[in-house]
Coordinates of C-alpha atoms (C1' of nucleotides) in Angstrom, one line a residue:
Chain E
M164 CA -53.0 -99.6 7.0
S165 CA -49.3 -99.8 7.6
A166 CA -47.5 -99.1 10.8
A167 CA -46.2 -95.9 9.3
E168 CA -49.8 -94.6 9.2
T169 CA -51.1 -95.9 12.5
G170 CA -48.3 -95.5 15.0
A171 CA -45.2 -93.4 15.6
V172 CA -42.6 -93.6 12.8
R173 CA -39.5 -95.6 13.6
L174 CA -36.2 -94.8 11.9
R175 CA -32.7 -96.2 12.3
I176 CA -29.1 -95.7 11.4
A177 CA -27.0 -98.8 11.3
P178 CA -23.3 -98.1 11.1
S179 CA -20.7 -100.8 10.9
P180 CA -17.9 -100.5 13.5
T181 CA -15.2 -101.2 11.0
G182 CA -13.7 -97.8 11.1
H183 CA -14.1 -94.3 12.5
L184 CA -17.6 -92.9 12.1
H185 CA -17.8 -91.6 8.5
I186 CA -19.4 -88.3 7.6
G187 CA -21.5 -90.1 5.0
N188 CA -23.0 -92.1 7.8
V189 CA -23.3 -88.9 9.9
R190 CA -25.3 -87.2 7.1
A191 CA -27.6 -90.2 6.8
A192 CA -28.0 -90.4 10.6
L193 CA -28.8 -86.7 10.6
F194 CA -31.6 -87.0 8.0
N195 CA -33.0 -90.0 9.9
W196 CA -32.9 -88.0 13.1
L197 CA -34.5 -85.0 11.6
Y198 CA -37.3 -87.0 10.1
A199 CA -37.9 -88.9 13.3
R200 CA -38.0 -85.7 15.3
R201 CA -40.2 -84.0 12.7
R202 CA -42.7 -86.8 12.9
G203 CA -42.5 -87.2 16.6
G204 CA -41.2 -90.7 16.1
V205 CA -38.4 -92.9 17.3
F206 CA -34.8 -92.8 16.3
I207 CA -32.7 -95.9 16.7
V208 CA -29.0 -96.6 16.5
R209 CA -28.2 -100.2 15.7
I210 CA -24.8 -101.7 15.2
D211 CA -24.3 -103.7 12.0
D212 CA -21.4 -105.8 13.1
T213 CA -22.0 -109.0 11.1
D214 CA -18.5 -108.7 9.8
Q215 CA -16.8 -109.8 13.0
A216 CA -13.4 -110.0 11.5
R217 CA -13.4 -106.3 10.7
S218 CA -15.5 -105.0 13.5
D219 CA -13.9 -103.5 16.6
D220 CA -15.7 -102.3 19.8
R221 CA -13.6 -99.2 20.0
Y222 CA -15.3 -98.0 16.8
I223 CA -18.7 -98.5 18.6
D224 CA -17.5 -96.0 21.1
D225 CA -16.5 -93.7 18.3
I226 CA -19.9 -93.9 16.8
I227 CA -21.7 -93.3 20.1
E228 CA -19.5 -90.3 20.9
G229 CA -19.8 -88.9 17.4
F230 CA -23.6 -88.9 17.4
R231 CA -23.8 -87.6 20.9
W232 CA -21.4 -84.8 20.1
L233 CA -23.7 -83.7 17.3
G234 CA -26.7 -83.9 19.4
L235 CA -28.3 -86.7 17.5
D236 CA -29.9 -88.3 20.5
W237 CA -31.6 -91.7 20.0
D238 CA -34.5 -93.3 21.7
E239 CA -33.5 -97.0 21.4
G240 CA -30.3 -98.7 20.5
I241 CA -26.7 -99.1 21.4
G242 CA -25.8 -97.5 24.7
V243 CA -29.4 -96.6 25.6
G244 CA -31.1 -100.0 25.4
G245 CA -34.7 -100.7 24.4
P246 CA -37.1 -103.6 24.0
H247 CA -35.1 -105.3 21.3
G248 CA -32.0 -106.6 23.0
T249 CA -28.5 -105.3 22.5
Y250 CA -29.0 -103.7 19.1
R251 CA -26.0 -105.5 17.9
Q252 CA -26.2 -107.8 15.0
S253 CA -23.5 -110.1 16.3
D254 CA -25.9 -111.0 19.1
R255 CA -28.6 -112.1 16.7
F256 CA -27.0 -114.7 14.5
D257 CA -29.4 -117.3 15.7
R258 CA -32.3 -115.1 14.8
Y259 CA -31.0 -114.7 11.2
R260 CA -30.4 -118.4 10.9
A261 CA -33.9 -119.1 12.1
A262 CA -35.3 -116.7 9.5
A263 CA -33.3 -118.4 6.8
E264 CA -34.6 -121.8 8.0
T265 CA -38.2 -120.5 7.9
L266 CA -37.7 -119.5 4.3
L267 CA -36.0 -122.8 3.5
E268 CA -39.0 -124.7 4.8
A269 CA -41.4 -122.5 3.0
G270 CA -39.6 -123.1 -0.3
R271 CA -38.6 -119.5 -0.6
A272 CA -34.9 -120.3 -0.2
Y273 CA -32.6 -123.1 -1.2
Y274 CA -29.2 -124.6 -0.4
D275 CA -26.7 -123.9 -3.1
F276 CA -23.6 -126.1 -3.3
R277 CA -22.3 -124.9 -6.6
S278 CA -18.7 -124.0 -6.7
A279 CA -17.2 -120.6 -7.3
E280 CA -16.0 -121.8 -10.6
E281 CA -19.4 -123.0 -11.7
L282 CA -21.0 -119.7 -10.7
E283 CA -18.3 -117.8 -12.5
K284 CA -19.0 -119.7 -15.6
L285 CA -22.7 -118.8 -15.4
R286 CA -21.8 -115.2 -14.9
R287 CA -19.6 -115.1 -17.9
Q288 CA -22.3 -116.7 -19.9
A289 CA -24.7 -114.1 -18.8
Q290 CA -22.2 -111.4 -19.7
A291 CA -21.7 -112.9 -23.2
E292 CA -25.4 -112.8 -23.7
R293 CA -25.6 -109.3 -22.4
K294 CA -27.9 -110.3 -19.7
P295 CA -27.8 -109.0 -16.1
P296 CA -25.0 -110.7 -14.1
G297 CA -27.4 -112.4 -11.7
Y298 CA -29.6 -113.6 -14.5
Y299 CA -28.4 -117.2 -14.5
I300 CA -28.0 -117.5 -10.8
R301 CA -31.2 -119.2 -10.2
R302 CA -32.4 -122.2 -8.3
P303 CA -30.9 -125.3 -9.8
P304 CA -33.4 -128.0 -10.7
D305 CA -32.0 -130.5 -8.2
A306 CA -32.1 -128.1 -5.3
D307 CA -34.8 -129.7 -3.3
F308 CA -35.1 -128.9 0.3
E309 CA -34.6 -132.4 1.8
A310 CA -31.7 -133.2 -0.4
G311 CA -30.1 -129.9 0.4
R312 CA -30.5 -130.4 4.1
R313 CA -29.0 -133.9 3.9
R314 CA -26.0 -132.6 2.1
A315 CA -25.6 -129.7 4.6
E316 CA -25.9 -132.1 7.5
A317 CA -23.3 -134.3 5.9
G318 CA -20.9 -131.4 6.2
E319 CA -20.9 -130.2 2.7
R320 CA -20.2 -126.4 2.4
G321 CA -22.9 -124.4 0.7
V322 CA -24.8 -121.2 0.9
I323 CA -28.5 -120.5 1.4
R324 CA -30.0 -118.3 -1.3
F325 CA -33.2 -116.5 -1.4
S326 CA -35.4 -117.7 -4.2
T327 CA -36.7 -114.7 -6.1
P328 CA -40.3 -115.1 -7.2
G329 CA -39.7 -113.8 -10.8
R330 CA -41.9 -110.8 -10.8
P331 CA -41.1 -107.1 -11.0
V332 CA -40.9 -105.1 -7.8
E333 CA -42.3 -101.6 -7.6
F334 CA -42.2 -99.2 -4.8
T335 CA -42.4 -95.5 -4.0
D336 CA -39.2 -93.9 -2.8
L337 CA -39.7 -90.7 -0.8
V338 CA -36.8 -89.2 -2.6
R339 CA -36.8 -90.7 -6.0
G340 CA -40.5 -91.4 -6.6
E341 CA -41.8 -94.5 -8.4
V342 CA -39.1 -97.1 -8.8
R343 CA -39.4 -100.4 -10.7
F344 CA -37.0 -103.3 -11.0
E345 CA -37.5 -106.1 -13.5
P346 CA -37.2 -109.7 -12.4
D347 CA -33.9 -110.2 -14.2
A348 CA -32.4 -107.4 -12.2
I349 CA -33.0 -109.3 -9.0
D350 CA -30.8 -112.3 -8.4
D351 CA -31.1 -115.1 -6.0
F352 CA -28.9 -113.5 -3.5
V353 CA -27.1 -115.3 -0.7
M354 CA -28.6 -115.0 2.7
L355 CA -26.4 -117.2 4.7
R356 CA -22.8 -117.8 3.8
S357 CA -21.2 -121.2 3.9
D358 CA -19.7 -120.4 7.3
G359 CA -23.2 -119.8 8.6
S360 CA -22.8 -116.0 8.8
P361 CA -25.7 -113.8 7.5
T362 CA -25.2 -111.4 4.7
Y363 CA -26.1 -107.7 4.9
H364 CA -29.3 -108.3 3.1
L365 CA -30.6 -110.9 5.5
A366 CA -29.4 -109.3 8.8
S367 CA -30.5 -105.8 7.9
T368 CA -33.9 -106.8 6.6
V369 CA -34.7 -109.1 9.6
D370 CA -33.6 -106.4 12.0
D371 CA -35.8 -103.8 10.2
I372 CA -38.7 -106.2 10.5
D373 CA -38.1 -107.1 14.2
Y374 CA -37.5 -103.5 15.2
R375 CA -40.6 -102.5 13.4
I376 CA -38.8 -99.9 11.3
T377 CA -41.3 -97.8 9.3
H378 CA -38.9 -95.7 7.3
V379 CA -35.6 -96.7 5.9
A380 CA -33.6 -93.6 4.8
R381 CA -30.2 -94.7 3.6
G382 CA -27.6 -94.0 0.9
E383 CA -28.5 -94.3 -2.8
D384 CA -25.8 -97.0 -3.1
L385 CA -28.4 -99.4 -1.6
L386 CA -31.2 -98.5 -4.1
S387 CA -30.5 -101.5 -6.3
S388 CA -30.6 -103.8 -3.3
T389 CA -34.0 -102.6 -2.2
P390 CA -36.0 -105.0 -4.3
K391 CA -34.2 -107.8 -2.6
H392 CA -35.1 -106.4 0.8
I393 CA -38.7 -105.9 -0.2
L394 CA -39.1 -109.5 -1.5
L395 CA -37.4 -110.8 1.6
T396 CA -39.6 -108.8 3.9
E397 CA -42.7 -110.1 2.1
A398 CA -41.5 -113.6 2.2
L399 CA -41.0 -113.3 5.9
G400 CA -44.6 -112.2 6.2
A401 CA -44.0 -108.6 7.1
E402 CA -44.9 -105.3 5.5
W403 CA -42.1 -103.4 4.0
P404 CA -41.1 -100.0 5.2
V405 CA -41.2 -96.7 3.3
Y406 CA -37.9 -96.2 1.6
A407 CA -36.0 -93.0 1.0
H408 CA -32.7 -93.2 -0.8
L409 CA -30.5 -90.3 0.0
P410 CA -28.1 -88.8 -2.5
L411 CA -24.5 -89.8 -2.0
L412 CA -21.9 -87.5 -0.6
F413 CA -19.1 -87.0 -3.1
G414 CA -15.5 -85.8 -2.8
T415 CA -14.2 -83.0 -5.0
D416 CA -13.5 -85.6 -7.7
R417 CA -17.2 -86.4 -7.8
R418 CA -16.8 -89.9 -6.5
K419 CA -18.4 -91.4 -3.5
L420 CA -16.7 -89.9 -0.5
S421 CA -14.1 -92.3 0.9
K422 CA -10.9 -92.4 2.8
R423 CA -8.8 -91.0 0.0
H424 CA -10.7 -87.7 0.1
G425 CA -8.9 -86.7 3.2
D426 CA -10.9 -86.1 6.4
T427 CA -13.9 -88.4 6.1
A428 CA -14.1 -89.3 9.8
L429 CA -16.3 -87.1 11.9
R430 CA -13.6 -87.4 14.5
A431 CA -11.2 -85.3 12.4
Y432 CA -13.7 -82.5 12.6
R433 CA -14.4 -82.9 16.3
E434 CA -10.6 -82.7 16.9
G435 CA -9.9 -80.2 14.2
G436 CA -11.6 -77.2 15.8
Y437 CA -15.1 -77.5 14.5
L438 CA -18.2 -76.7 16.6
A439 CA -20.9 -79.4 16.7
P440 CA -23.8 -77.0 15.7
A441 CA -21.8 -75.8 12.7
V442 CA -21.2 -79.3 11.5
F443 CA -24.8 -80.2 12.0
N444 CA -25.9 -77.1 10.2
Y445 CA -23.6 -77.6 7.3
M446 CA -24.3 -81.3 6.9
S447 CA -28.0 -80.8 6.9
L448 CA -27.6 -78.5 3.8
L449 CA -26.0 -81.3 1.8
G450 CA -29.0 -82.5 -0.2
W451 CA -31.6 -80.5 1.6
S452 CA -32.6 -76.9 2.4
M453 CA -35.4 -75.1 4.3
G454 CA -36.8 -74.2 0.9
S455 CA -35.7 -70.6 1.4
D456 CA -32.4 -68.7 1.4
D457 CA -32.0 -69.3 5.1
E458 CA -28.7 -71.2 5.7
I459 CA -28.0 -70.7 9.3
F460 CA -30.3 -72.6 11.6
G461 CA -30.2 -74.9 14.6
R462 CA -31.3 -78.5 15.2
E463 CA -34.8 -77.7 16.3
E464 CA -35.5 -75.3 13.5
A465 CA -34.3 -77.9 11.0
A466 CA -36.3 -80.6 12.6
A467 CA -39.4 -78.5 12.4
A468 CA -39.0 -77.9 8.7
F469 CA -37.5 -81.2 7.5
D470 CA -39.1 -83.6 5.1
L471 CA -37.6 -86.5 3.2
T472 CA -39.6 -85.7 0.1
A473 CA -37.8 -82.4 -0.1
V474 CA -34.4 -84.1 -0.3
Q475 CA -32.3 -83.5 -3.4
K476 CA -31.9 -86.4 -5.9
S477 CA -28.5 -85.5 -7.1
P478 CA -25.3 -86.2 -5.2
A479 CA -23.6 -83.4 -3.1
V480 CA -20.0 -82.5 -3.0
F481 CA -18.7 -82.0 0.5
D482 CA -17.1 -78.5 0.6
A483 CA -14.7 -78.2 3.5
E484 CA -14.2 -74.5 2.8
K485 CA -17.9 -73.7 3.3
L486 CA -17.9 -75.7 6.5
A487 CA -15.0 -73.7 7.8
W488 CA -16.8 -70.5 6.9
M489 CA -19.9 -71.6 8.7
N490 CA -17.9 -72.6 11.7
G491 CA -16.6 -69.1 11.8
V492 CA -20.2 -67.8 11.8
Y493 CA -20.9 -70.0 14.8
M494 CA -17.8 -68.9 16.5
R495 CA -18.7 -65.3 16.2
A496 CA -22.2 -66.0 17.3
M497 CA -21.1 -67.5 20.6
A498 CA -21.9 -65.5 23.7
G499 CA -18.8 -63.6 24.9
G500 CA -18.5 -65.5 28.2
E501 CA -18.8 -68.8 26.4
F502 CA -16.1 -67.9 24.0
V503 CA -13.8 -66.8 26.9
D504 CA -14.3 -70.2 28.5
L505 CA -13.5 -71.9 25.2
A506 CA -10.4 -69.7 24.7
V507 CA -9.2 -70.5 28.3
G508 CA -9.5 -74.2 27.5
C509 CA -7.7 -73.9 24.2
I510 CA -4.7 -72.0 25.6
E511 CA -4.4 -74.1 28.7
Q512 CA -4.2 -77.1 26.6
D513 CA -1.7 -75.4 24.3
L514 CA 0.4 -74.3 27.2
G515 CA 0.1 -77.5 29.1
R516 CA -0.7 -75.6 32.3
G517 CA -3.6 -73.7 33.9
L518 CA -4.0 -69.9 33.8
D519 CA -4.1 -67.9 36.9
E520 CA -6.6 -65.3 37.8
D521 CA -4.6 -62.4 36.3
E522 CA -3.9 -64.3 33.1
R523 CA -7.6 -65.1 32.6
R524 CA -8.5 -61.5 33.1
R525 CA -6.0 -60.4 30.4
L526 CA -7.2 -63.1 28.1
A527 CA -10.8 -62.1 28.6
G528 CA -9.9 -58.6 27.7
L529 CA -8.6 -59.6 24.3
A530 CA -11.0 -62.4 23.7
P531 CA -13.7 -60.5 21.8
L532 CA -11.2 -59.4 19.3
V533 CA -9.9 -62.9 18.8
Q534 CA -13.4 -64.3 18.5
E535 CA -14.2 -62.4 15.4
R536 CA -11.0 -63.4 13.8
V537 CA -11.0 -67.2 14.0
K538 CA -12.9 -69.8 12.1
L539 CA -11.7 -72.8 14.1
T540 CA -11.1 -73.4 17.7
T541 CA -7.6 -74.6 16.8
E542 CA -6.8 -71.0 15.7
V543 CA -7.4 -69.6 19.2
A544 CA -4.3 -70.6 21.0
P545 CA -1.8 -69.4 18.3
A546 CA -3.6 -66.1 18.3
V547 CA -3.2 -65.4 22.0
R548 CA -0.1 -67.4 22.9
F549 CA 2.0 -64.3 22.9
L550 CA 0.2 -63.1 26.1
F551 CA 1.6 -66.0 28.1
T552 CA 5.0 -67.0 26.6
D553 CA 8.1 -65.3 25.5
V554 CA 7.9 -64.0 21.9
S555 CA 9.5 -66.0 19.2
Y556 CA 9.8 -63.9 16.1
E557 CA 8.5 -65.3 12.8
E558 CA 11.5 -64.9 10.6
R559 CA 9.4 -63.8 7.6
A560 CA 7.5 -61.2 9.6
W561 CA 10.7 -59.8 11.1
R562 CA 12.4 -59.4 7.7
K563 CA 9.3 -57.8 6.2
V564 CA 8.9 -55.2 8.9
M565 CA 12.2 -54.6 10.7
K566 CA 13.7 -52.2 8.2
G567 CA 13.8 -48.6 7.3
E568 CA 12.2 -46.5 10.0
A569 CA 11.6 -49.5 12.2
A570 CA 14.4 -48.7 14.7
R571 CA 13.2 -45.2 15.2
A572 CA 9.6 -46.4 15.7
L573 CA 10.7 -48.9 18.3
E574 CA 12.8 -46.4 20.2
A575 CA 10.1 -43.8 20.2
A576 CA 7.5 -46.3 21.3
H577 CA 9.8 -47.6 24.0
E578 CA 10.2 -44.2 25.5
A579 CA 6.6 -43.2 25.2
L580 CA 5.3 -46.4 26.7
R581 CA 7.8 -46.4 29.6
A582 CA 6.6 -42.9 30.5
L583 CA 2.9 -43.8 30.2
E584 CA 0.9 -43.8 33.3
D585 CA -2.4 -44.7 31.9
W586 CA -1.9 -48.4 30.8
T587 CA -5.1 -48.8 29.0
T588 CA -6.0 -49.3 25.3
A589 CA -7.0 -45.6 25.0
G590 CA -3.9 -44.4 26.8
I591 CA -1.6 -46.6 24.8
E592 CA -3.2 -45.6 21.5
Q593 CA -3.0 -41.9 22.4
A594 CA 0.7 -42.1 23.4
L595 CA 1.8 -44.2 20.4
R596 CA -0.1 -42.1 17.9
A597 CA 1.4 -38.9 19.4
V598 CA 4.9 -40.1 19.3
L599 CA 4.6 -41.6 15.8
A600 CA 3.2 -38.3 14.6
A601 CA 6.1 -36.4 16.2
E602 CA 8.5 -38.7 14.4
G603 CA 6.7 -38.2 11.1
L604 CA 5.9 -41.9 10.8
S605 CA 2.7 -43.3 9.4
A606 CA 0.6 -45.6 11.5
R607 CA 1.2 -48.4 9.0
K608 CA 5.0 -48.0 9.1
G609 CA 5.3 -47.3 12.7
L610 CA 2.9 -49.8 14.2
Q611 CA 4.0 -52.9 12.4
P612 CA 7.5 -53.1 14.0
I613 CA 5.8 -52.7 17.4
R614 CA 3.4 -55.5 16.5
V615 CA 6.2 -57.9 15.6
A616 CA 8.1 -56.9 18.7
I617 CA 5.1 -57.6 20.9
T618 CA 3.5 -60.7 19.3
G619 CA 6.3 -62.1 17.2
S620 CA 4.1 -61.9 14.1
N621 CA 2.9 -59.3 11.6
I622 CA -0.5 -60.8 12.0
S623 CA -2.2 -60.4 15.4
P624 CA -5.2 -59.1 17.2
P625 CA -5.4 -55.3 17.2
L626 CA -2.2 -53.8 18.6
F627 CA -3.4 -51.4 21.3
E628 CA -5.6 -53.9 22.9
S629 CA -2.8 -56.5 22.6
L630 CA -0.5 -54.2 24.4
A631 CA -3.0 -53.4 27.1
A632 CA -3.5 -57.1 27.7
L633 CA 0.1 -57.4 28.6
P634 CA 1.7 -56.1 31.8
Q635 CA 3.4 -52.7 31.0
G636 CA 6.8 -53.9 32.1
A637 CA 6.6 -57.0 29.8
A638 CA 5.5 -54.9 26.9
I639 CA 8.3 -52.4 27.3
D640 CA 10.9 -55.2 27.7
R641 CA 9.7 -56.8 24.4
I642 CA 10.1 -53.5 22.5
A643 CA 13.6 -53.1 24.0
A644 CA 14.6 -56.6 23.1
A645 CA 13.4 -56.1 19.5
S646 CA 15.4 -52.8 19.3
E647 CA 18.5 -54.6 20.5
R648 CA 18.1 -57.4 18.1
L649 CA 17.5 -55.0 15.3
A650 CA 20.6 -53.1 16.2
R651 CA 22.6 -56.3 16.2
T652 CA 21.4 -57.6 12.9
D653 CA 21.8 -54.2 11.2
S654 CA 25.4 -53.8 12.0
Chain F
rG171 C1' -20.7 -105.9 -19.4
rG172 C1' -25.9 -105.6 -17.2
rC173 C1' -29.3 -103.0 -14.2
rC174 C1' -30.4 -98.5 -11.8
rC175 C1' -29.9 -93.3 -10.4
rC176 C1' -28.6 -88.3 -11.4
rG177 C1' -27.8 -83.6 -14.6
rU178 C1' -29.3 -75.0 -12.4
rC179 C1' -22.9 -70.6 -11.4
rG180 C1' -16.3 -74.1 -9.6
rU181 C1' -19.3 -75.9 -5.0
rC182 C1' -24.0 -76.2 -1.9
rC183 C1' -29.0 -74.7 -2.2
rA184 C1' -33.8 -71.7 -4.3
rG185 C1' -36.7 -72.4 -8.6
rA186 C1' -42.4 -77.4 -8.8
rG187 C1' -45.1 -73.5 -17.2
rG188 C1' -45.4 -67.0 -17.3
rC189 C1' -43.1 -63.5 -10.8
rC190 C1' -36.3 -65.8 -14.4
rU191 C1' -32.8 -60.2 -18.6
rA192 C1' -32.5 -67.4 -13.2
rG193 C1' -32.2 -65.8 -6.7
rG194 C1' -29.1 -66.8 -2.1
rA195 C1' -24.6 -68.9 0.2
rC196 C1' -19.2 -70.5 0.0
rG197 C1' -15.1 -69.6 -2.9
rC198 C1' -13.0 -66.0 -6.4
rC199 C1' -12.1 -60.7 -8.2
rG200 C1' -12.4 -55.3 -7.2
rG201 C1' -13.6 -51.3 -3.7
rC202 C1' -14.8 -49.1 1.2
rC203 C1' -13.4 -49.4 6.3
rU204 C1' -8.5 -50.0 8.6
rU205 C1' -2.5 -50.3 12.9
rU206 C1' -1.8 -56.1 10.6
rC207 C1' -5.2 -60.0 10.0
rA208 C1' -10.1 -60.9 10.1
rA209 C1' -15.1 -59.3 10.4
rG210 C1' -18.5 -56.0 8.2
rC211 C1' -20.4 -53.2 4.0
rC212 C1' -20.6 -52.2 -1.4
rG213 C1' -19.8 -54.0 -6.4
rG214 C1' -18.3 -57.8 -10.1
rA215 C1' -17.4 -62.3 -13.0
rA216 C1' -19.8 -67.0 -12.9
rA217 C1' -25.0 -71.8 -14.4
rC218 C1' -30.4 -74.0 -16.5
rG219 C1' -25.2 -80.3 -20.6
rC220 C1' -27.0 -80.8 -25.8
rG221 C1' -31.0 -81.7 -29.5
rG222 C1' -35.9 -82.3 -30.6
rG223 C1' -41.0 -81.9 -29.1
rU224 C1' -45.7 -80.2 -26.2
rU225 C1' -47.4 -75.0 -25.3
rC226 C1' -49.2 -68.4 -26.8
rG227 C1' -45.1 -69.3 -23.3
rA228 C1' -40.2 -74.3 -20.5
rA229 C1' -34.8 -74.2 -16.0
rU230 C1' -39.6 -76.3 -14.9
rC231 C1' -43.6 -81.4 -18.9
rC232 C1' -42.2 -85.5 -22.8
rC233 C1' -38.6 -88.0 -26.0
rG234 C1' -33.8 -88.7 -27.5
rU235 C1' -28.7 -87.9 -26.8
rC236 C1' -24.4 -86.8 -24.2
rG237 C1' -22.1 -86.7 -19.6
rG238 C1' -21.4 -88.2 -14.4
rG239 C1' -22.3 -91.7 -10.6
rG240 C1' -24.0 -96.2 -7.9
rC241 C1' -24.7 -101.4 -7.6
rC242 C1' -23.6 -106.4 -9.3
rA243 C1' -19.6 -108.8 -11.8

RNA sequence: GGCCCCGUCGUCCAGAGGCCUAGGACGCCGGCCUUUCAAGCCGGAAACGCGGGUUCGAAUCCCGUCGGGGCCA
């Protein structure tokens, strides 16, 4: 009976700190998290920093912040500790070398001193014979353990390769079903490079064994490496985990999502006005669904329903537009007070100063109308900025609206609003409608110039509420200013 | 080049032999509402890659083919 059956499941995500946390990694992490939570198991975050030249600790912070932001909490690993050390591969090189040594002594690995040219020749030969590329990379006849060791100790540079047993590997993948690889498809892969550093195959497999990982859910790009990992695990005397190879995330060109597809860093979304629950919700739908038409759901709901066997086999294209729509759904679903707090934060940052009591009150009055109009948090400040700064007219808006009857509408509005005693939405609406009717102007024609005068734009929150959110004096002044400008530009 | 994976509307997902004249969502188009913009509501266009087979019956099973992708080089 395997560990997966007897104990709690243990899953992990192992990002490399060689760049900002990538959304492909985020999706993989999310599925691992969902499955761990569903099974009441353990979720681990390990840092795969074997490539020390390209790794940078600031990216570790980015990874930690990113996962935390999304609410993917982990039970062991970087930042939270656990029984297995630092959860950084760079601290475990000795362990990997020891594992390689064990295999060497057991005859399951060998030193390989062949030059790149020799190997290249073998590859070309394999290609000419239409054989798998790794076909000819096999243990050379003279590769005996003692001789290899002597040459290595004498300072000769060579790699240590795993010696594949020459039999097919079969396993059941939770997503793909039965998978089989023929011996020819599995080459004698390098475990330790000539500089003594471990390859991904070695480090990752040894870690999965040591951390007693029961389920490995990772991108499909690693499917063809899986037989190597299985063989290696066996050779090291351990039981291999259950594998689940997740469909890749594609860009709109249907290629593996990468830098050139624009925003592939989670950070870009965190800073671009997206809400964590929306990102979580959207990403969970990439390759999975609840099995119903329900698309809007939270973390706990998803965790309760998740199963790796229900994951889609085909790749998913990341659709930024649908994410934006979903973000809008979450924006609108926010409690009113919560949104006001968010809006205050947005505008204060935009203004570079705090809001006073009166300003907050005015913002809060308009907030519900803004809330249902924005998709991203970054849209909040531009929508309410007119409340706190002098208007600057959008030239296009001005030209579109300030013509024809605009002057009359502004003058009439100016007069009516100056005389108005009841400075409320209802009062303002009543006064303006009355005066427009008296002038014979339609609401459409009469109100747009006022909107531009007040907000600077022809697109804004509803006008009467916007006016009410402004002090009466300021509103009147703005209309007068627009009137003047119109008179100037007309003549 | 070799091996492997995948194939339902433009995109994401539902569909696990009859409930499918294929459903939902985003996007798109049209309408309603309306002071702008959104939101909301109503309606529309839009897909089972292709060819065989199995079966009374196939989007669902099998084979082939085409197409796409991944890995190694």
